[in-house]
Coordinates of C-alpha atoms in Angstrom, one line a residue:
X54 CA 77.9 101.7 75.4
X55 CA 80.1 99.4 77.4
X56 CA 81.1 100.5 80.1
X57 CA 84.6 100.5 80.6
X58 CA 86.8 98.9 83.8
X59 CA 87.3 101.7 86.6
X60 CA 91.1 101.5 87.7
X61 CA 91.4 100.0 91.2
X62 CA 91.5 102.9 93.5
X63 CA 94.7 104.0 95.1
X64 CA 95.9 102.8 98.3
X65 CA 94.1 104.5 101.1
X66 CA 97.5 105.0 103.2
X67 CA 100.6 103.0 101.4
X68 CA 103.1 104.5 103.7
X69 CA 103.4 101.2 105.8
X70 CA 103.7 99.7 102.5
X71 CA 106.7 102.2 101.1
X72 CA 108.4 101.7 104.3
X73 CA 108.3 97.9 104.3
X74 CA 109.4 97.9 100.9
X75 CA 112.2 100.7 100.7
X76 CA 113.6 98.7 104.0
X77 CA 113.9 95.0 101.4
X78 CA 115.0 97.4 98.5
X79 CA 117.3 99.8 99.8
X80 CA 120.3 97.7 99.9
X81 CA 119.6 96.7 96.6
X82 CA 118.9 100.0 95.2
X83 CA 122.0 101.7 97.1
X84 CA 124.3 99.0 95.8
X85 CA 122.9 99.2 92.2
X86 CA 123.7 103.1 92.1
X87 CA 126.9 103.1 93.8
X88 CA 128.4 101.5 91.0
X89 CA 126.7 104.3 88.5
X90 CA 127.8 107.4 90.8
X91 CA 130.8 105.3 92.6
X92 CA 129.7 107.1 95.8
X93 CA 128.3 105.6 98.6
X94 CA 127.1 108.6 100.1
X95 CA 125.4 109.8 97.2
X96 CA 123.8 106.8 96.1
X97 CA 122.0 106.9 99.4
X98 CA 121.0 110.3 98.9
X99 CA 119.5 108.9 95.1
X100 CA 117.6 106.0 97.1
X101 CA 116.4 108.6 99.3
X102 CA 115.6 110.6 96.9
X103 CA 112.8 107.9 95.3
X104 CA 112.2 107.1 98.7
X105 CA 110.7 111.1 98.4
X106 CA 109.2 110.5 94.9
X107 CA 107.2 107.4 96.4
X108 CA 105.9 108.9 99.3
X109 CA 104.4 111.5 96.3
X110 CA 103.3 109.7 93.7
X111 CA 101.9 106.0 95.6
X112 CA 99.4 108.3 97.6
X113 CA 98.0 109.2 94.8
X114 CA 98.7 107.0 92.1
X115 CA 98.4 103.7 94.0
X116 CA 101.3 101.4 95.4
X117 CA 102.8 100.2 92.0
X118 CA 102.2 95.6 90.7
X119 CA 106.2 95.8 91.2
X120 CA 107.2 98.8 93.9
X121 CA 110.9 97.4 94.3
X122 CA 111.3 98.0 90.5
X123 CA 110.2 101.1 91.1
X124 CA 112.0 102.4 93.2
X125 CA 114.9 101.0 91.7
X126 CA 114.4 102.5 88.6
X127 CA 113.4 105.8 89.7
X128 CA 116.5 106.1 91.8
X129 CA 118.6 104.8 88.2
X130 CA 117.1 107.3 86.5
X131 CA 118.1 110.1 89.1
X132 CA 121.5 108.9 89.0
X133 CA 121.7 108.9 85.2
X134 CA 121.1 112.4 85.3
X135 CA 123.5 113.6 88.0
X136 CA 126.0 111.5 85.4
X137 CA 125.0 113.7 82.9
X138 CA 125.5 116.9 84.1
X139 CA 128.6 115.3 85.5
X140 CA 130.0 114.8 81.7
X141 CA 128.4 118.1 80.8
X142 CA 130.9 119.7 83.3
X143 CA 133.9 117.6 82.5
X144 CA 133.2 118.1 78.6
X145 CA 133.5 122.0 78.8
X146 CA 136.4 121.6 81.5
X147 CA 138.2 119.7 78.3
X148 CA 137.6 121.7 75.6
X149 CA 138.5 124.8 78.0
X150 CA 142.0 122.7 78.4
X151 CA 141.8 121.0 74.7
X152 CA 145.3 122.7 74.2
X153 CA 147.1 122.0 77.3
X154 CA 146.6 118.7 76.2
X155 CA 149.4 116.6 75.6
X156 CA 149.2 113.1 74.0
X157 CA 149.1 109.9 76.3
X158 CA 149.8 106.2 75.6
X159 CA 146.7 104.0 74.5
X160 CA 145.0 102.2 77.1
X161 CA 145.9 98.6 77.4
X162 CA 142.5 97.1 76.1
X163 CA 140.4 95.2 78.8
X164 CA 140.0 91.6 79.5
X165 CA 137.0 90.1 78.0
X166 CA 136.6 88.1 81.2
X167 CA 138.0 88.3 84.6
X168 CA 137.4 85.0 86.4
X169 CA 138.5 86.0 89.5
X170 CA 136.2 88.9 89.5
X171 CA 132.5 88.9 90.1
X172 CA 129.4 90.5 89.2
X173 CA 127.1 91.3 92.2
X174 CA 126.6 94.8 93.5
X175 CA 125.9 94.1 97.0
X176 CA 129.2 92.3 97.1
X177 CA 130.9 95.2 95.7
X178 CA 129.0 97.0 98.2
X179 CA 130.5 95.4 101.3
X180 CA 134.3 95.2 100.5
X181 CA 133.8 98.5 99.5
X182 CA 132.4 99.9 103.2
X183 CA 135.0 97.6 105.1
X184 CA 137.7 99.2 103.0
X185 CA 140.8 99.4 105.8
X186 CA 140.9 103.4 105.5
X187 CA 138.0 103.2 108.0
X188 CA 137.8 102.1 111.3
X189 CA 136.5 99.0 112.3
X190 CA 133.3 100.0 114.1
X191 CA 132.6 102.4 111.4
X192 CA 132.7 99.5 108.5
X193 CA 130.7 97.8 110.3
X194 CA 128.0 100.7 111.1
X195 CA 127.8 102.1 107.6
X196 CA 127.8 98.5 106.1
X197 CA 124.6 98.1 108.5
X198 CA 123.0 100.8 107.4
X199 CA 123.5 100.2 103.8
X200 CA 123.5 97.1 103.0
X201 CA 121.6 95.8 105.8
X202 CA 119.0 98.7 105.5
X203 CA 119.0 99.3 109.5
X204 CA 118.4 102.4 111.1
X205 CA 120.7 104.3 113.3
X206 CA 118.4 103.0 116.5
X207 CA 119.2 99.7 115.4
X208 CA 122.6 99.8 114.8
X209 CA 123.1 101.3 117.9
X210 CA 121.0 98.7 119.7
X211 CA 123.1 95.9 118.1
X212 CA 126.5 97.5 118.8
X213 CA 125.3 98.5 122.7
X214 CA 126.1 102.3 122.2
X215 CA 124.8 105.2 122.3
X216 CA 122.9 106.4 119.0
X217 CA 125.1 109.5 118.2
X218 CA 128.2 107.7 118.2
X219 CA 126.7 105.4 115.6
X220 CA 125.2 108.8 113.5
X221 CA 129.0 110.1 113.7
X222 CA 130.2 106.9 112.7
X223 CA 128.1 106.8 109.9
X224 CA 128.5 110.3 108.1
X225 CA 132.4 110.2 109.3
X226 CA 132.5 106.7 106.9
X227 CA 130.9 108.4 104.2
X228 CA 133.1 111.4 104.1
X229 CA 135.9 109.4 103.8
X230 CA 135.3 107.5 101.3
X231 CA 134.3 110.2 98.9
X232 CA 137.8 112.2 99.3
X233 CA 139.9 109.4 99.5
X234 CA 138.1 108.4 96.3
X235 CA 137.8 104.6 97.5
X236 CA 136.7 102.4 94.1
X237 CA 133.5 100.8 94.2
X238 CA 135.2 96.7 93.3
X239 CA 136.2 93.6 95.2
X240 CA 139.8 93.9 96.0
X241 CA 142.0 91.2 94.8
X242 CA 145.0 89.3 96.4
X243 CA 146.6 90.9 99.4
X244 CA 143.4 93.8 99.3
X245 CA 140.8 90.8 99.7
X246 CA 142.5 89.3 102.8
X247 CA 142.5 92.4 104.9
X248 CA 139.0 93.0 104.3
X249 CA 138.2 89.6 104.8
X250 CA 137.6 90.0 108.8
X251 CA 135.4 93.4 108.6
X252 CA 133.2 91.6 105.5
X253 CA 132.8 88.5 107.5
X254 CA 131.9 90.5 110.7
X255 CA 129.3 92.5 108.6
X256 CA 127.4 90.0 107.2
X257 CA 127.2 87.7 110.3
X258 CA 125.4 90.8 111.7
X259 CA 123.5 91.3 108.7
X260 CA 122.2 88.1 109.1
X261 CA 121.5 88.2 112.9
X262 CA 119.0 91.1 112.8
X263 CA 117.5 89.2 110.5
X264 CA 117.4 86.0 112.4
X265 CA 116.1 88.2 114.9
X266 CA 115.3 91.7 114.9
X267 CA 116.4 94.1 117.6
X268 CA 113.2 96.5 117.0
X269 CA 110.0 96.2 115.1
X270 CA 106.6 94.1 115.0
X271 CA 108.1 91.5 113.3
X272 CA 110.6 89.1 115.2
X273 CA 112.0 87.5 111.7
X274 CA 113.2 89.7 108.6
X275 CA 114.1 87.1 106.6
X276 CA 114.9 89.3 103.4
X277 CA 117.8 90.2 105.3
X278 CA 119.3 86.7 106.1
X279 CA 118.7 85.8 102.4
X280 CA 121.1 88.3 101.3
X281 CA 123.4 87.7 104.0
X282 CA 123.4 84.0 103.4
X283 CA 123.8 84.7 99.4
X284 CA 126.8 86.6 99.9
X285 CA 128.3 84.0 102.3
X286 CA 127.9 82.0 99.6
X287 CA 129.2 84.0 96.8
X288 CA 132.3 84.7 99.2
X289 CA 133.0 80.5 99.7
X290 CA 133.1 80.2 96.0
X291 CA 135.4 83.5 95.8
X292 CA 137.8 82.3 98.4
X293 CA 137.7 78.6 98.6
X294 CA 140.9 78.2 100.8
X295 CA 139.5 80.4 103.8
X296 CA 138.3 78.4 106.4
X297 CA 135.8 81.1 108.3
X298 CA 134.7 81.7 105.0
X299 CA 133.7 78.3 104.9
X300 CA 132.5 78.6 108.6
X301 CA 130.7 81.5 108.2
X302 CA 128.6 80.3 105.1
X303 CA 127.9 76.7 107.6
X304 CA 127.0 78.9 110.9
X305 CA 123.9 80.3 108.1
X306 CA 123.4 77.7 106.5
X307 CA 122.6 75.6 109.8
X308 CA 121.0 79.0 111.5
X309 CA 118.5 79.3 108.2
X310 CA 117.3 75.8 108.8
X311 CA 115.5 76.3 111.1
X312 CA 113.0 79.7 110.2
X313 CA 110.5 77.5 109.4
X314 CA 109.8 76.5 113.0
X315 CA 110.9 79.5 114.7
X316 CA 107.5 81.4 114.1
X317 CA 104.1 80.6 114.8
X318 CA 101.0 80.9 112.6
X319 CA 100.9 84.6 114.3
X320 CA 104.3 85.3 113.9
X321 CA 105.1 84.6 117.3
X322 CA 108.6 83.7 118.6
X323 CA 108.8 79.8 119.4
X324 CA 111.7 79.1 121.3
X325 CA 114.5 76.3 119.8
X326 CA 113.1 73.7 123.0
X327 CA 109.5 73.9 121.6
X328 CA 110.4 74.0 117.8
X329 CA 109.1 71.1 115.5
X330 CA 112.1 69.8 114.6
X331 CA 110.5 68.3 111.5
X332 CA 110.1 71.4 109.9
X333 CA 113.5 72.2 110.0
X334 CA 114.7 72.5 106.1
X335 CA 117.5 69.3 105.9
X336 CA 118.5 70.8 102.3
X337 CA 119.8 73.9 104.3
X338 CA 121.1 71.4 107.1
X339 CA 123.4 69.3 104.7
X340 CA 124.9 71.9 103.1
X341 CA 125.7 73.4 106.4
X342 CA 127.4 69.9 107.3
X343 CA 129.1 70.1 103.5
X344 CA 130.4 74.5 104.6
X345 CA 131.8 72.8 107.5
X346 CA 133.6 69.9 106.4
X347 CA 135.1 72.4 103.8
X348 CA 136.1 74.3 106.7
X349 CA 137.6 71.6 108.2
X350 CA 139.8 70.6 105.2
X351 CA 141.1 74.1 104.9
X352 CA 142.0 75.0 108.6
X353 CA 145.8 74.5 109.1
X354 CA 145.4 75.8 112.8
X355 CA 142.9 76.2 115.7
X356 CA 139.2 76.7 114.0
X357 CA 138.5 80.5 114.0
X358 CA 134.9 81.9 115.7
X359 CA 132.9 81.3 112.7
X360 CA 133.8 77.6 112.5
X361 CA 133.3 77.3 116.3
X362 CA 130.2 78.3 116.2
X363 CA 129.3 76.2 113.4
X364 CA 130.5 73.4 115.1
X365 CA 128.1 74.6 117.8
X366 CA 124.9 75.1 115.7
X367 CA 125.8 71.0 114.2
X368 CA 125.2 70.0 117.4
X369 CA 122.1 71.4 117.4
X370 CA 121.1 70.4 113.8
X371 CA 122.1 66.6 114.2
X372 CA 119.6 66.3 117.0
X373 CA 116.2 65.0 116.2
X374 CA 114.9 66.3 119.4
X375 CA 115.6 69.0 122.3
X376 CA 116.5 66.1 124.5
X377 CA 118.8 64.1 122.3
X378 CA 120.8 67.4 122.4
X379 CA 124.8 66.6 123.2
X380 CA 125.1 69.5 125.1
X381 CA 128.8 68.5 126.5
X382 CA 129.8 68.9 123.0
X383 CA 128.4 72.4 123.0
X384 CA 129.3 73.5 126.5
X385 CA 133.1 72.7 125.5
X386 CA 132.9 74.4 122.0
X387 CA 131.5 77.3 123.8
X388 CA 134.7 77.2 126.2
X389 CA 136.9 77.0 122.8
X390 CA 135.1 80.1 121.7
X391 CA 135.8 81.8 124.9
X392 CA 139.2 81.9 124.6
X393 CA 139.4 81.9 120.8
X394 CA 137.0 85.2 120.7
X395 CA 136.5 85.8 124.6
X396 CA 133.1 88.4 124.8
X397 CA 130.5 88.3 127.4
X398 CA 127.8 87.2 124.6
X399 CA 129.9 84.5 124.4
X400 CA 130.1 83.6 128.1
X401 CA 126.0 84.3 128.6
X402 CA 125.7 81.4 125.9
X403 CA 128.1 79.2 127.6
X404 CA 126.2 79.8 131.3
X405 CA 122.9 78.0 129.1
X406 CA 125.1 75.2 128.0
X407 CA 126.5 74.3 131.5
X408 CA 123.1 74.5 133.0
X409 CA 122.2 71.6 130.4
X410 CA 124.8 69.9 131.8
X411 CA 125.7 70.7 135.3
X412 CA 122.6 72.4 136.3
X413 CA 121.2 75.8 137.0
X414 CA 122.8 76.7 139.6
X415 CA 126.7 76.6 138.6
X416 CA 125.2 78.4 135.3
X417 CA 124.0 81.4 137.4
X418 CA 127.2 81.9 138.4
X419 CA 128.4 82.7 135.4
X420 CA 126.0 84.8 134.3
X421 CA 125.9 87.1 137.4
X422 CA 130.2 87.1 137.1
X423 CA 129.2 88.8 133.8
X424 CA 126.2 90.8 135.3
X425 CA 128.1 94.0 135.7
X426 CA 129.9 94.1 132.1
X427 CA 129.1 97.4 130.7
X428 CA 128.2 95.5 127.2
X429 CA 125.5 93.4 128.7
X430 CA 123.7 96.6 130.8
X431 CA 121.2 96.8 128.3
X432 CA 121.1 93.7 126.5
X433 CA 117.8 91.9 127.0
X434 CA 118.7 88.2 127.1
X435 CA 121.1 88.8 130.4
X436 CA 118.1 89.0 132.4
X437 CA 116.2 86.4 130.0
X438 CA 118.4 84.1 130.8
X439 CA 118.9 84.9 134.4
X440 CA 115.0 84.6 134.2
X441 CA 115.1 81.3 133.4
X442 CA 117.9 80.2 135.6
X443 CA 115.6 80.8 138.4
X444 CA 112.9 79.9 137.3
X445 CA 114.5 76.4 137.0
X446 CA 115.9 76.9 140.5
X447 CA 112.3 77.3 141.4
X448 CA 112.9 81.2 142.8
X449 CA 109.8 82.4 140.9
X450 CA 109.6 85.7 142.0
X451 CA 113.1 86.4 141.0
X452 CA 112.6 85.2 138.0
X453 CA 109.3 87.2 136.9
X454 CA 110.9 89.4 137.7
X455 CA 114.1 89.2 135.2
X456 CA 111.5 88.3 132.7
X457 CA 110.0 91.9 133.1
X458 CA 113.1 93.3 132.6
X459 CA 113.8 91.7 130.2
X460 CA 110.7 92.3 128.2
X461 CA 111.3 96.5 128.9
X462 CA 114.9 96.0 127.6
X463 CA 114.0 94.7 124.4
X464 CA 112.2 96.9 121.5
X465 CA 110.8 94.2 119.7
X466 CA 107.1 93.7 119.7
X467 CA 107.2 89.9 119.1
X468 CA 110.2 89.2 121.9
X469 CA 108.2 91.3 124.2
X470 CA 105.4 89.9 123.9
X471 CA 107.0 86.3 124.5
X472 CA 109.0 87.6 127.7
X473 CA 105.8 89.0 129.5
X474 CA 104.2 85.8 128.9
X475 CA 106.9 84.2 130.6
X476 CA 106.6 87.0 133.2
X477 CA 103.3 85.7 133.7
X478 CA 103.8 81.6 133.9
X479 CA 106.6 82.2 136.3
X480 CA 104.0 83.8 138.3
X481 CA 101.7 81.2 137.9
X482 CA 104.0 78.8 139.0
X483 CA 103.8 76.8 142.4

């Protein structure tokens, strides 16, 4: 008798693997059902709940060839059934009320094709969770949490604030979106433009924990900037005339360019001084230059943040080497940014631009005028950048020890990692 193939044997412990995977998916997944149950709040709980059915069946059954399709279809089927016993309900509601009934115009038939409308759920997804009858830190905070597939410790590390504030915010967002009965669509017209800020706000973030992550072992999570940077995309096709549209989608496009050199063959950080230039992707680079130039074209004022920035990050990409770096351009956009969008992020950045410039020392002046802003008390690159400061200044001890600091701050492995080995060089140094 032949002897017939054995099956491989399950996964010995796939729960790093469900985790990695349900953090890609979730988004995905969440946006997919939301337009079945039009419910945020429930389609989470539906994810969840093949989150649950994973955590079951992989064990046992081995992680699936395609686990994203899994889970996406598992949390379908879940939500085909609530549906159905949805229908159930309404069905005996109306033959209950069959004759109370009283007869109603036909509906006006609908359009074969919309072409100001647009099929993505994750779109959908965002204009939908910075709908105006929330607040603005709680768009942003249930947006992150859906479609960006953070955790409440991470949101809470990327807004500065304490984690129960970001839980409330959360649960609150949810609740009211289910009784006010938001629709699950991309507004149109007058709708679209209010939104515009939140959505824009949201997937710059998006993209930024991707770029690099506030906790984890991993200092990139580059499924995160891809979907941020395809729905800056979709969003510059959707709204050609908005400039920070247009600046928003250059920021990424120049920010994505370089991913290739920011990691090393262990993953680890490499800062933009050491990076290899040459692995930088042009393709991104010169569509970044094109984003911008539309930007240009369609500003009628002052550039907005987004296009500032961009203008920031062009600097950066038109220069074939650290040194060759205009950072006068830079320091000045950075100056146009303060007072366009005044933050103290903003201000720590322009401190690193003047010391390119000027010098260390009137840099760490700015950065300790900004020392004491509440924002910035735990926020790891203060004292990064402080370290460095000093360390330039040749005040080594002083600038270990803002490295350590630093490197306790932050709760990613990788950036840790990075900042005690700076720690150590600075106390290496003569």
């Amino acid at each position: 008798m032949t002897p017939q193939p054995t099956a491989d044997p399950p996964t010995a412990d796939p729960r790093g693997a469900i985790e990695t995977v349900f953090r890609i998916e979730s988004p995905r997944v969440i946006a997919a059902v939301a337009r079945l149950v039009r419910d945020v709040g429930i389609a989470e709980e539906l994810a969840q709940d093949a989150l649950v059915a994973a955590l079951e069946q992989w064990p046992r059954d081995g992680v699936p060839d395609n686990p994203g399709a899994w889970l996406m279809a598992t949390a379908k089927h879940r939500a085909v059934d609530l549906i159905r016993r949805r229908d159930n309900y309404a069905r005996k509601l109306a033959e209950i009320g069959r004759d109370l009934e009283t007869t109603a115009p036909p509906e006006e038939p609908a359009a074969l094709y919309d072409p100001d409308d647009i099929d993505d759920d994750l779109l959908r997804l965002v204009f939908t969770t910075c709908h105006p009858v929330l607040s603005p830190e709680a768009r942003t905070a249930l947006t992150l949490r859906l479609l960006g597939g953070l955790t409440t410790p991470e949101i809470a590390r990327a807004f500065l604030v304490p984690e129960p504030t970001i839980a409330q915010r959360i649960v609150r967002a949810k609740r009211t979106l289910a009784t006010k009965n938001i629709a699950f669509e991309v507004p149109y017209g007058p709708d679209r433009e209010a939104r515009l800020g939140s959505v824009l706000d949201v997937i710059y973030l998006i993209f930024n924990e991707g770029y690099a992550a506030t906790a984890g072992d991993d200092w990139l999570r580059p499924a995160l900037c891809e979907d941020a940077l395809r729905l800056a995309r979709i969003l510059s096709g959707l709204m050609p005339k908005e400039p920070e549209v247009h600046g928003l989608t250059s920021l990424l496009e120049f920010q994505a360019s370089r991913t290739p050199a920011r990691t090393g063959p262990s993953g680890e950080p490499i800062l933009l001084k050491d990076q290899h230039r040459g692995r930088w992707n042009r393709m991104l680079i010169a569509r970044g230059i094109k984003a911008l130039g539309r930007a240009d074209a369609t500003a009628t004022g002052a550039h907005g943040p987004y296009a500032l920035q961009a203008a920031i990050a062009a600097c950066h990409a038109h220069a074939y080497t650290y040194e060759e770096t205009d950072w006068k351009t830079i320091a000045t956009l950075y100056g146009l940014l303060a007072a366009r969008s005044p933050s103290p992020v903003v201000e720590l950045n322009r401190a690193v631009a003047v010391s390119m410039t000027e010098g260390p020392e009137p840099a760490l002046e700015i950065v300790d005028a900004i020392a004491a802003e509440p924002a910035l008390r735990d926020y790891h690159l203060l004292p990064s950048v402080r370290g460095d400061l000093l360390l330039r200044l040749g005040r080594t001890a002083q600038a270990r020890a803002e490295f350590e600091r630093a490197a306790g701050l932050t709760r990613n492995e990788r950036e840790r990692d990075l900042l005690l080995r700076r720690a150590a060089a600075a106390e290496a140094s003569p």
